[in-house]
Short mmCIF file of C-alpha atoms and ligand atoms in Angstrom, two decimals:
data_model
loop_
_atom_site.label_atom_id
_atom_site.label_comp_id
_atom_site.label_asym_id
_atom_site.label_seq_id
_atom_site.Cartn_x
_atom_site.Cartn_y
_atom_site.Cartn_z
CA MET A 1 8.20 22.39 11.95
CA GLN A 2 10.78 20.32 10.04
CA SER A 3 11.95 21.32 6.56
CA PHE A 4 10.61 19.32 3.65
CA THR A 5 10.09 19.09 -0.08
CA TYR A 6 6.60 18.06 -1.08
CA TYR A 7 5.91 17.25 -4.71
CA VAL A 8 3.09 14.94 -5.76
CA PRO A 9 2.55 15.48 -9.47
CA THR A 10 -0.35 13.05 -9.92
CA LYS A 11 -3.51 14.48 -11.43
CA ILE A 12 -6.63 13.19 -9.66
CA LEU A 13 -9.91 12.65 -11.53
CA PHE A 14 -12.32 11.80 -8.73
CA GLY A 15 -16.02 10.90 -8.87
CA ARG A 16 -18.76 8.93 -10.57
CA GLY A 17 -18.12 7.89 -14.17
CA THR A 18 -14.59 9.30 -14.31
CA GLU A 19 -13.30 6.14 -16.01
CA SER A 20 -14.82 7.52 -19.23
CA GLN A 21 -12.03 10.12 -19.15
CA ALA A 22 -9.28 7.49 -19.35
CA GLY A 23 -8.60 7.96 -23.07
CA ALA A 24 -8.40 11.75 -22.83
CA ALA A 25 -6.17 11.51 -19.77
CA VAL A 26 -3.72 9.18 -21.54
CA ARG A 27 -3.70 11.35 -24.64
CA ALA A 28 -3.04 14.48 -22.55
CA GLU A 29 0.07 12.75 -21.18
CA GLY A 30 1.31 12.00 -24.69
CA GLY A 31 0.42 8.31 -24.75
CA ARG A 32 -0.49 6.78 -28.12
CA ARG A 33 0.28 3.05 -27.75
CA VAL A 34 -1.10 1.92 -24.43
CA LEU A 35 -0.57 -1.32 -22.55
CA VAL A 36 -3.62 -1.88 -20.32
CA LEU A 37 -2.89 -4.11 -17.32
CA TYR A 38 -5.55 -5.66 -15.10
CA GLY A 39 -6.06 -8.30 -12.44
CA GLY A 40 -7.75 -11.64 -12.02
CA GLY A 41 -11.15 -10.78 -13.47
CA SER A 42 -13.11 -8.27 -11.37
CA ALA A 43 -12.58 -5.47 -13.91
CA GLN A 44 -13.93 -7.67 -16.69
CA ARG A 45 -16.92 -8.93 -14.70
CA SER A 46 -18.02 -5.42 -13.74
CA GLY A 47 -17.79 -4.14 -17.32
CA LEU A 48 -15.13 -1.60 -16.29
CA LEU A 49 -12.54 -2.90 -18.72
CA ASP A 50 -14.99 -2.47 -21.63
CA ARG A 51 -15.75 1.11 -20.60
CA VAL A 52 -12.05 1.92 -20.32
CA THR A 53 -11.13 0.43 -23.69
CA ARG A 54 -14.06 2.25 -25.31
CA SER A 55 -12.68 5.47 -23.92
CA LEU A 56 -9.24 4.65 -25.35
CA GLU A 57 -10.80 3.95 -28.75
CA GLU A 58 -12.74 7.22 -28.67
CA ALA A 59 -9.46 9.02 -28.02
CA GLY A 60 -7.97 7.33 -31.09
CA LEU A 61 -5.38 5.32 -29.14
CA THR A 62 -3.87 1.94 -29.93
CA TYR A 63 -4.01 -0.44 -27.00
CA PHE A 64 -2.93 -3.91 -25.88
CA LEU A 65 -4.55 -5.85 -23.05
CA LYS A 66 -2.81 -8.05 -20.50
CA GLY A 67 -4.58 -9.44 -17.44
CA GLY A 68 -4.02 -12.06 -14.76
CA ILE A 69 -2.17 -10.07 -12.12
CA HIS A 70 -2.81 -11.53 -8.67
CA PRO A 71 -2.52 -9.99 -5.17
CA ASN A 72 1.06 -9.73 -3.91
CA PRO A 73 2.00 -9.40 -7.59
CA ALA A 74 4.67 -11.67 -8.97
CA LEU A 75 8.05 -10.81 -10.40
CA ALA A 76 7.55 -13.60 -12.97
CA PHE A 77 4.51 -11.80 -14.42
CA VAL A 78 6.46 -8.53 -14.55
CA GLU A 79 9.36 -10.17 -16.39
CA GLU A 80 7.05 -11.98 -18.80
CA THR A 81 5.29 -8.71 -19.64
CA ILE A 82 8.57 -6.86 -20.17
CA ALA A 83 9.77 -9.59 -22.56
CA GLU A 84 6.45 -9.61 -24.42
CA TYR A 85 6.21 -5.85 -24.90
CA ARG A 86 9.83 -4.73 -25.10
CA ASP A 87 9.71 -4.22 -28.89
CA ARG A 88 6.12 -3.15 -29.37
CA GLY A 89 6.49 0.60 -28.99
CA VAL A 90 4.40 0.92 -25.84
CA ASP A 91 4.57 4.53 -24.64
CA PHE A 92 2.02 4.48 -21.80
CA LEU A 93 0.90 1.97 -19.16
CA LEU A 94 -2.66 2.06 -17.88
CA ALA A 95 -3.33 0.03 -14.73
CA VAL A 96 -6.98 -0.92 -14.15
CA GLY A 97 -7.26 -2.41 -10.68
CA GLY A 98 -5.75 -2.21 -7.21
CA GLY A 99 -2.28 -1.83 -5.77
CA SER A 100 -1.13 -5.13 -7.25
CA VAL A 101 -1.99 -4.05 -10.79
CA LEU A 102 -0.58 -0.54 -10.30
CA ASP A 103 2.66 -1.86 -8.83
CA THR A 104 3.01 -4.34 -11.67
CA ALA A 105 2.62 -1.47 -14.15
CA LYS A 106 5.26 0.55 -12.30
CA ALA A 107 7.71 -2.37 -12.34
CA VAL A 108 6.99 -3.12 -16.01
CA GLY A 109 7.64 0.54 -16.84
CA LEU A 110 11.04 0.47 -15.13
CA GLY A 111 11.91 -2.81 -16.86
CA LEU A 112 10.84 -1.73 -20.35
CA ARG A 113 13.26 1.20 -20.19
CA ASP A 114 16.11 -0.75 -18.63
CA PRO A 115 18.69 -1.90 -21.20
CA GLU A 116 19.84 -4.70 -18.89
CA GLY A 117 16.27 -5.91 -18.42
CA ARG A 118 16.85 -7.09 -14.85
CA VAL A 119 14.06 -5.33 -13.02
CA TRP A 120 14.52 -7.23 -9.72
CA ASP A 121 17.84 -5.36 -9.26
CA PHE A 122 15.79 -2.25 -8.57
CA PHE A 123 13.87 -3.98 -5.78
CA THR A 124 16.98 -5.36 -4.11
CA ALA A 125 18.63 -1.91 -4.42
CA ARG A 126 21.47 -3.42 -6.44
CA ARG A 127 20.92 -0.74 -9.11
CA ASP A 128 18.92 2.48 -9.47
CA PRO A 129 16.47 2.83 -12.33
CA ALA A 130 17.19 5.63 -14.81
CA ASP A 131 13.94 5.88 -16.75
CA THR A 132 10.43 4.50 -17.01
CA VAL A 133 7.35 4.36 -19.21
CA PRO A 134 4.77 6.82 -17.85
CA MET A 135 1.72 5.27 -16.22
CA GLY A 136 -1.72 6.18 -14.96
CA SER A 137 -4.45 4.21 -13.24
CA VAL A 138 -8.14 3.51 -12.96
CA LEU A 139 -8.33 2.52 -9.31
CA THR A 140 -10.78 -0.15 -8.13
CA ILE A 141 -9.94 -0.50 -4.42
CA ALA A 142 -9.18 1.94 -1.63
CA ALA A 143 -6.10 0.50 0.01
CA ALA A 144 -2.47 0.65 -1.07
CA GLY A 145 -2.31 4.30 -2.08
CA SER A 146 -0.14 3.31 -5.03
CA GLU A 147 -2.22 5.65 -7.21
CA THR A 148 -0.27 8.63 -5.86
CA SER A 149 2.76 7.00 -4.22
CA ASP A 150 6.33 6.76 -5.46
CA SER A 151 6.50 3.13 -4.44
CA ALA A 152 6.03 -0.30 -6.04
CA VAL A 153 6.01 -3.62 -4.19
CA ILE A 154 6.70 -6.91 -5.99
CA THR A 155 7.04 -10.51 -4.79
CA ASN A 156 9.79 -12.81 -6.01
CA GLU A 157 7.85 -16.00 -5.49
CA ALA A 158 10.80 -18.29 -6.16
CA ALA A 159 12.81 -16.61 -3.40
CA ARG A 160 9.72 -15.99 -1.19
CA GLU A 161 10.77 -12.34 -0.96
CA LYS A 162 8.52 -9.30 -1.14
CA ARG A 163 10.40 -6.07 -1.76
CA GLY A 164 9.43 -2.44 -2.34
CA ARG A 165 11.14 0.23 -4.40
CA ASN A 166 10.66 3.96 -3.95
CA THR A 167 11.66 6.26 -6.78
CA PRO A 168 10.14 9.45 -8.22
CA LEU A 169 9.90 7.49 -11.50
CA ASN A 170 7.11 5.44 -9.92
CA ARG A 171 4.81 8.42 -9.42
CA PRO A 172 1.71 7.95 -11.63
CA ARG A 173 0.77 10.74 -14.07
CA PHE A 174 -2.90 10.48 -13.19
CA ALA A 175 -5.31 8.54 -11.01
CA ILE A 176 -8.92 8.00 -12.03
CA MET A 177 -10.86 7.40 -8.83
CA ASN A 178 -14.52 6.50 -9.09
CA PRO A 179 -15.68 5.31 -5.64
CA GLU A 180 -18.60 3.43 -7.24
CA LEU A 181 -16.07 0.98 -8.66
CA THR A 182 -15.20 -0.15 -5.15
CA CYS A 183 -18.79 -1.13 -4.27
CA THR A 184 -18.20 -4.65 -5.66
CA LEU A 185 -15.33 -5.32 -3.25
CA PRO A 186 -15.76 -8.36 -1.00
CA ALA A 187 -15.85 -7.57 2.75
CA TRP A 188 -12.38 -9.06 3.29
CA GLN A 189 -10.79 -6.77 0.68
CA THR A 190 -12.67 -3.74 1.99
CA ALA A 191 -11.38 -4.47 5.49
CA CYS A 192 -7.81 -5.18 4.34
CA GLY A 193 -7.86 -1.92 2.40
CA ALA A 194 -9.07 0.07 5.41
CA ALA A 195 -6.31 -1.45 7.54
CA ASP A 196 -3.69 -0.53 4.97
CA ILE A 197 -4.90 3.09 4.92
CA LEU A 198 -4.71 3.25 8.71
CA MET A 199 -1.20 1.78 8.65
CA HIS A 200 0.15 4.18 6.05
CA THR A 201 -0.92 6.95 8.39
CA LEU A 202 0.30 5.26 11.59
CA ASP A 203 3.65 4.27 10.10
CA ARG A 204 4.27 8.01 9.64
CA TYR A 205 2.56 9.20 12.83
CA PHE A 206 5.08 7.36 14.99
CA SER A 207 8.00 9.69 14.53
CA ASN A 208 10.63 11.11 16.87
CA VAL A 209 10.62 14.48 15.15
CA PRO A 210 8.59 16.85 17.33
CA GLY A 211 6.39 19.64 16.05
CA ASN A 212 4.21 19.97 12.97
CA GLU A 213 0.82 20.03 14.61
CA THR A 214 -0.83 20.44 11.19
CA THR A 215 0.56 17.11 10.02
CA ASP A 216 -0.51 15.37 13.23
CA ALA A 217 -4.01 16.82 12.98
CA LEU A 218 -4.34 15.76 9.33
CA ALA A 219 -3.19 12.25 10.22
CA GLU A 220 -5.68 12.01 13.08
CA ALA A 221 -8.49 13.23 10.82
CA ILE A 222 -7.67 10.53 8.25
CA LEU A 223 -7.59 7.86 10.96
CA ARG A 224 -10.93 8.98 12.44
CA THR A 225 -12.52 9.07 8.99
CA VAL A 226 -11.42 5.53 8.14
CA ILE A 227 -12.59 4.28 11.55
CA ARG A 228 -15.97 5.91 10.97
CA PHE A 229 -16.57 4.86 7.37
CA SER A 230 -15.02 1.40 7.03
CA PRO A 231 -17.68 -0.31 9.20
CA ALA A 232 -20.30 1.53 7.13
CA ALA A 233 -18.80 0.19 3.89
CA LEU A 234 -18.82 -3.32 5.35
CA GLU A 235 -22.46 -3.05 6.42
CA ARG A 236 -23.60 -1.34 3.21
CA PRO A 237 -21.18 -2.17 0.37
CA GLY A 238 -23.00 0.23 -1.98
CA ASP A 239 -22.75 3.25 0.35
CA TYR A 240 -21.21 5.90 -1.93
CA GLU A 241 -20.39 8.30 0.89
CA ALA A 242 -18.47 5.66 2.79
CA ARG A 243 -16.71 4.41 -0.34
CA SER A 244 -15.69 7.89 -1.43
CA GLU A 245 -14.33 8.87 1.98
CA LEU A 246 -12.26 5.69 2.11
CA MET A 247 -10.98 6.17 -1.41
CA TRP A 248 -9.76 9.69 -0.78
CA CYS A 249 -8.22 8.70 2.56
CA GLY A 250 -6.35 5.94 0.72
CA SER A 251 -4.53 8.47 -1.43
CA LEU A 252 -3.96 11.05 1.30
CA SER A 253 -2.55 8.41 3.62
CA HIS A 254 0.23 7.42 1.26
CA ASN A 255 1.16 10.52 -0.76
CA ASP A 256 3.32 11.61 2.19
CA LEU A 257 1.01 14.43 3.27
CA THR A 258 1.20 12.91 6.75
CA GLY A 259 4.97 12.43 6.65
CA LEU A 260 6.56 15.54 5.20
CA GLY A 261 10.20 14.82 5.82
CA ARG A 262 9.95 13.73 9.43
CA GLY A 263 11.19 10.22 8.80
CA LYS A 264 8.85 7.34 8.12
CA ASP A 265 8.91 4.42 10.51
CA PHE A 266 7.31 1.70 8.39
CA SER A 267 8.47 -1.14 10.66
CA VAL A 268 5.02 -2.70 10.55
CA HIS A 269 5.10 -2.74 6.76
CA GLN A 270 8.55 -4.34 6.76
CA LEU A 271 7.41 -6.98 9.26
CA GLY A 272 4.23 -7.59 7.27
CA HIS A 273 5.98 -7.90 3.91
CA GLU A 274 7.90 -10.93 5.21
CA LEU A 275 4.59 -12.61 6.11
CA SER A 276 3.15 -11.93 2.65
CA GLY A 277 6.38 -12.93 0.90
CA ARG A 278 6.57 -16.27 2.71
CA TYR A 279 2.91 -17.19 3.13
CA GLY A 280 1.04 -15.07 0.56
CA ILE A 281 -1.27 -13.46 3.13
CA ALA A 282 -3.14 -10.29 2.06
CA HIS A 283 -1.16 -7.12 2.77
CA GLY A 284 -3.74 -5.50 5.08
CA ALA A 285 -4.04 -8.64 7.21
CA SER A 286 -0.26 -8.92 7.51
CA LEU A 287 -0.27 -5.42 9.01
CA THR A 288 -3.00 -5.98 11.59
CA ILE A 289 -1.20 -9.14 12.75
CA MET A 290 2.02 -7.23 13.30
CA TRP A 291 0.81 -3.85 14.61
CA PRO A 292 -0.26 -4.88 18.14
CA ALA A 293 2.97 -6.81 18.79
CA TRP A 294 5.05 -3.95 17.37
CA ALA A 295 3.12 -1.31 19.32
CA ARG A 296 3.53 -3.10 22.66
CA ARG A 297 7.23 -3.53 22.00
CA VAL A 298 7.94 0.14 21.09
CA ARG A 299 5.39 1.84 23.40
CA PRO A 300 7.94 2.62 26.17
CA THR A 301 9.84 4.81 23.66
CA ASP A 302 7.11 7.45 23.92
CA PRO A 303 3.95 6.45 25.82
CA GLU A 304 2.57 9.96 25.38
CA ARG A 305 2.51 9.53 21.60
CA PHE A 306 0.32 6.45 21.96
CA ALA A 307 -1.77 8.25 24.60
CA ARG A 308 -2.40 11.14 22.21
CA LEU A 309 -3.43 8.72 19.47
CA GLY A 310 -5.79 7.05 21.92
CA ARG A 311 -7.40 10.32 22.96
CA THR A 312 -7.72 11.90 19.52
CA VAL A 313 -8.62 8.83 17.47
CA PHE A 314 -9.85 5.94 19.60
CA GLY A 315 -11.85 7.80 22.26
CA VAL A 316 -9.59 6.74 25.13
CA THR A 317 -10.43 8.71 28.28
CA GLU A 318 -7.66 7.57 30.66
CA GLY A 319 -5.50 10.54 31.60
CA ALA A 320 -2.11 9.14 32.59
CA PRO A 321 0.14 8.32 29.59
CA GLU A 322 0.93 4.83 30.84
CA ALA A 323 -2.70 3.71 31.11
CA ALA A 324 -3.86 5.72 28.09
CA SER A 325 -1.13 4.30 25.84
CA LEU A 326 -2.01 0.73 26.78
CA ALA A 327 -5.71 1.46 26.27
CA CYS A 328 -4.92 2.91 22.84
CA ILE A 329 -3.25 -0.30 21.67
CA GLY A 330 -6.16 -2.36 23.00
CA ALA A 331 -8.68 -0.11 21.24
CA ALA A 332 -6.83 -0.39 17.93
CA GLU A 333 -6.72 -4.17 18.28
CA ASP A 334 -10.47 -4.24 18.99
CA PHE A 335 -11.12 -2.17 15.89
CA PHE A 336 -9.11 -4.51 13.65
CA ARG A 337 -11.13 -7.43 15.08
CA ARG A 338 -14.34 -5.53 14.39
CA LEU A 339 -13.27 -5.31 10.73
CA GLY A 340 -12.88 -9.10 10.75
CA LEU A 341 -9.08 -8.98 10.52
CA PRO A 342 -6.55 -11.10 12.45
CA VAL A 343 -4.43 -9.54 15.22
CA THR A 344 -2.15 -12.53 15.87
CA LEU A 345 -0.51 -15.22 13.75
CA GLY A 346 -2.51 -17.90 15.53
CA GLY A 347 -5.74 -16.11 14.65
CA SER A 348 -4.81 -15.87 10.98
CA GLU A 349 -4.70 -18.24 8.03
CA ILE A 350 -0.95 -18.63 8.69
CA GLY A 351 -1.47 -20.17 12.13
CA LEU A 352 1.06 -20.60 14.94
CA LEU A 353 4.59 -20.92 13.61
CA PRO A 354 7.50 -23.04 14.85
CA GLN A 355 10.59 -21.20 16.10
CA ALA A 356 12.53 -22.01 12.90
CA GLU A 357 9.95 -20.12 10.79
CA LEU A 358 10.08 -17.12 13.13
CA GLU A 359 13.86 -17.13 12.76
CA ALA A 360 13.52 -17.25 8.97
CA LEU A 361 11.11 -14.29 9.07
CA ALA A 362 13.48 -12.27 11.25
CA LEU A 363 16.44 -13.12 9.03
CA GLY A 364 14.50 -12.00 5.95
CA CYS A 365 13.29 -8.80 7.58
CA SER A 366 16.75 -7.89 8.88
CA ARG A 367 18.24 -8.87 5.50
CA GLY A 368 20.45 -11.46 7.13
CA ARG A 369 21.17 -9.32 10.23
CA SER A 370 22.48 -6.49 8.03
CA ARG A 371 19.88 -3.83 8.82
CA SER A 372 17.57 -2.44 11.47
CA ILE A 373 14.02 -1.33 10.67
CA GLY A 374 12.10 1.74 11.80
CA THR A 375 12.96 5.19 13.06
CA PHE A 376 10.61 5.66 16.06
CA CYS A 377 12.27 2.77 17.86
CA PRO A 378 14.74 1.04 15.54
CA LEU A 379 14.61 -2.76 15.76
CA ASP A 380 17.63 -4.91 14.99
CA HIS A 381 17.48 -8.61 14.16
CA GLN A 382 16.86 -9.58 17.79
CA GLY A 383 14.15 -6.94 18.21
CA ILE A 384 12.47 -8.06 15.00
CA LEU A 385 12.54 -11.69 16.16
CA GLU A 386 10.97 -10.72 19.48
CA VAL A 387 8.13 -8.90 17.72
CA TYR A 388 7.42 -11.97 15.55
CA GLN A 389 7.48 -14.10 18.69
CA ALA A 390 5.03 -11.76 20.42
CA ALA A 391 2.66 -11.97 17.43
CA ASN A 392 2.91 -15.78 17.51
CA ARG A 393 -0.01 -16.50 19.80
O1 NZQ B 401 -7.64 -9.37 -9.38
P1 NZQ B 401 -9.06 -8.95 -9.30
O2 NZQ B 401 -10.01 -9.91 -9.87
O3 NZQ B 401 -9.27 -7.54 -9.80
O4 NZQ B 401 -9.43 -8.95 -7.71
C1 NZQ B 401 -8.79 -8.11 -6.77
C2 NZQ B 401 -7.85 -8.85 -5.82
O5 NZQ B 401 -8.25 -10.19 -5.68
C3 NZQ B 401 -9.85 -7.59 -5.84
N1 NZQ B 401 -10.48 -6.37 -6.32
C4 NZQ B 401 -9.90 -5.19 -6.59
N2 NZQ B 401 -10.81 -4.29 -6.93
C5 NZQ B 401 -12.01 -4.92 -6.90
C6 NZQ B 401 -11.79 -6.25 -6.52
N3 NZQ B 401 -12.80 -7.15 -6.38
C7 NZQ B 401 -14.04 -6.69 -6.63
N4 NZQ B 401 -14.32 -5.42 -6.97
C8 NZQ B 401 -13.34 -4.52 -7.11
N5 NZQ B 401 -13.62 -3.24 -7.41
O6 NZQ B 401 -9.16 -7.28 -4.65
C9 NZQ B 401 -8.06 -8.18 -4.51
C10 NZQ B 401 -6.87 -7.39 -4.00
O7 NZQ B 401 -6.37 -6.54 -5.00
P2 NZQ B 401 -4.97 -5.84 -4.78
O8 NZQ B 401 -4.65 -5.05 -5.99
O9 NZQ B 401 -3.97 -6.84 -4.35
O10 NZQ B 401 -5.27 -4.89 -3.53
P3 NZQ B 401 -4.50 -3.72 -2.89
O11 NZQ B 401 -4.85 -2.42 -3.53
O12 NZQ B 401 -4.69 -3.86 -1.45
O13 NZQ B 401 -2.96 -3.94 -3.26
C11 NZQ B 401 -2.13 -4.73 -2.45
C12 NZQ B 401 -0.73 -4.70 -2.98
O14 NZQ B 401 -0.20 -3.36 -2.94
C13 NZQ B 401 1.03 -3.35 -2.20
C14 NZQ B 401 0.80 -4.48 -1.21
O15 NZQ B 401 1.99 -4.89 -0.60
C15 NZQ B 401 0.19 -5.54 -2.08
O16 NZQ B 401 1.17 -6.21 -2.84
N6 NZQ B 401 1.28 -2.03 -1.64
C16 NZQ B 401 1.66 -1.07 -2.50
C17 NZQ B 401 2.00 0.19 -2.06
C18 NZQ B 401 2.47 1.22 -3.00
N7 NZQ B 401 2.76 0.86 -4.25
O17 NZQ B 401 2.59 2.40 -2.65
C19 NZQ B 401 2.00 0.55 -0.65
C20 NZQ B 401 1.30 -0.44 0.23
O18 NZQ B 401 1.83 -0.33 1.53
C21 NZQ B 401 1.37 -1.85 -0.21
O19 NZQ B 401 2.61 -2.43 0.21
ZN1 ZN B 402 0.53 -0.74 2.92
#
């Protein structure tokens, strides 16, 4: 087994009605003046925002409200919020929503404590952040795993660039996870969330570091659980069992339990971020478009790895690695289709792209030919371009 450091200091409050503990949780972390961030309206419509603010009032906390965060959250909103709250003594950020709201809170926290006030520098790796405002969340969708991750992903809409930043400063202090809150999710968001959970696990599963059977077995269990319960959540949106399994898988898939120092691949995420940055497509859908093309391209690196995934997760019965690995990719593709998600560009809202757009995607993803992506089978600019071309059908 490889050596690793594992430290995930996020307190989890999981179960029905846990949002009523928001005020106490903030207070326990030392927060007194709280900026509550939320999205485009679902938290208001469901009454969640009222319940959360009541809890803050009961805990004797001062709070400010700022909503309007949209999926693939915008740098402009982050900068506006930093400017608005820089001098208002905010000492805690509470995100009520999904990954977009949580990531906005993380970016706002870094920006509020940055004397230079140029938060985008942290996402382009021009500078490292030194401090942040602590944050916690009331999660409303099982998907991004931001509730326990050290990552934030923001879109610079003017530049059409979506960039992530990993830093221990991004790790939330607590995550309030009431699966009932996710019962109002539309089918599309439920499916996109399930795909994202699968991909956080797969982007770590494809590793060249051998050994660590425990980690492989945990990853396969998460994948099987999502494959079992996401169709159930689509058929019965109010199914608490299904919603709770998905919600817990969402956190476990992205708190690095299934990575543990063996080198993340994350090529599919990098490829997908370019699609979202340029065309605004939902994160989960960007991943299911790119995974089949990526998988077929890198499969020769280690067909047995794909064959094992097929056997343990997708019920593939072929014995020989060559046939089993191909069957595995086909089975995964079928499952994404079953969730109602696209598996090609042509089958998505983006549509077939001209060669010039594919070139622009590859240039963005390779940062102008300056980097390769992935660890399982590193892809340079040409490799990246070929994967986009393969997805363009
Ligand atoms: O804005 P509202 O009205 O709340 O609607 C949202 C939004 O339209 C809706 N929604 C959320 N909870 C709901 C609900 N609708 C009804 N009932 C509910 N309970 O769902 C839509 C999507 O919300 P969003 O926050 O964008 O979803 P998700 O959690 O999938 O987050 C996606 C973002 O997270 C980033 C993605 O790139 C994307 O920008 N990621 C963040 C990661 C991280 N920080 O660790 C890792 C991921 O790989 C990912 O990159
Ligand atoms: Zn993701």
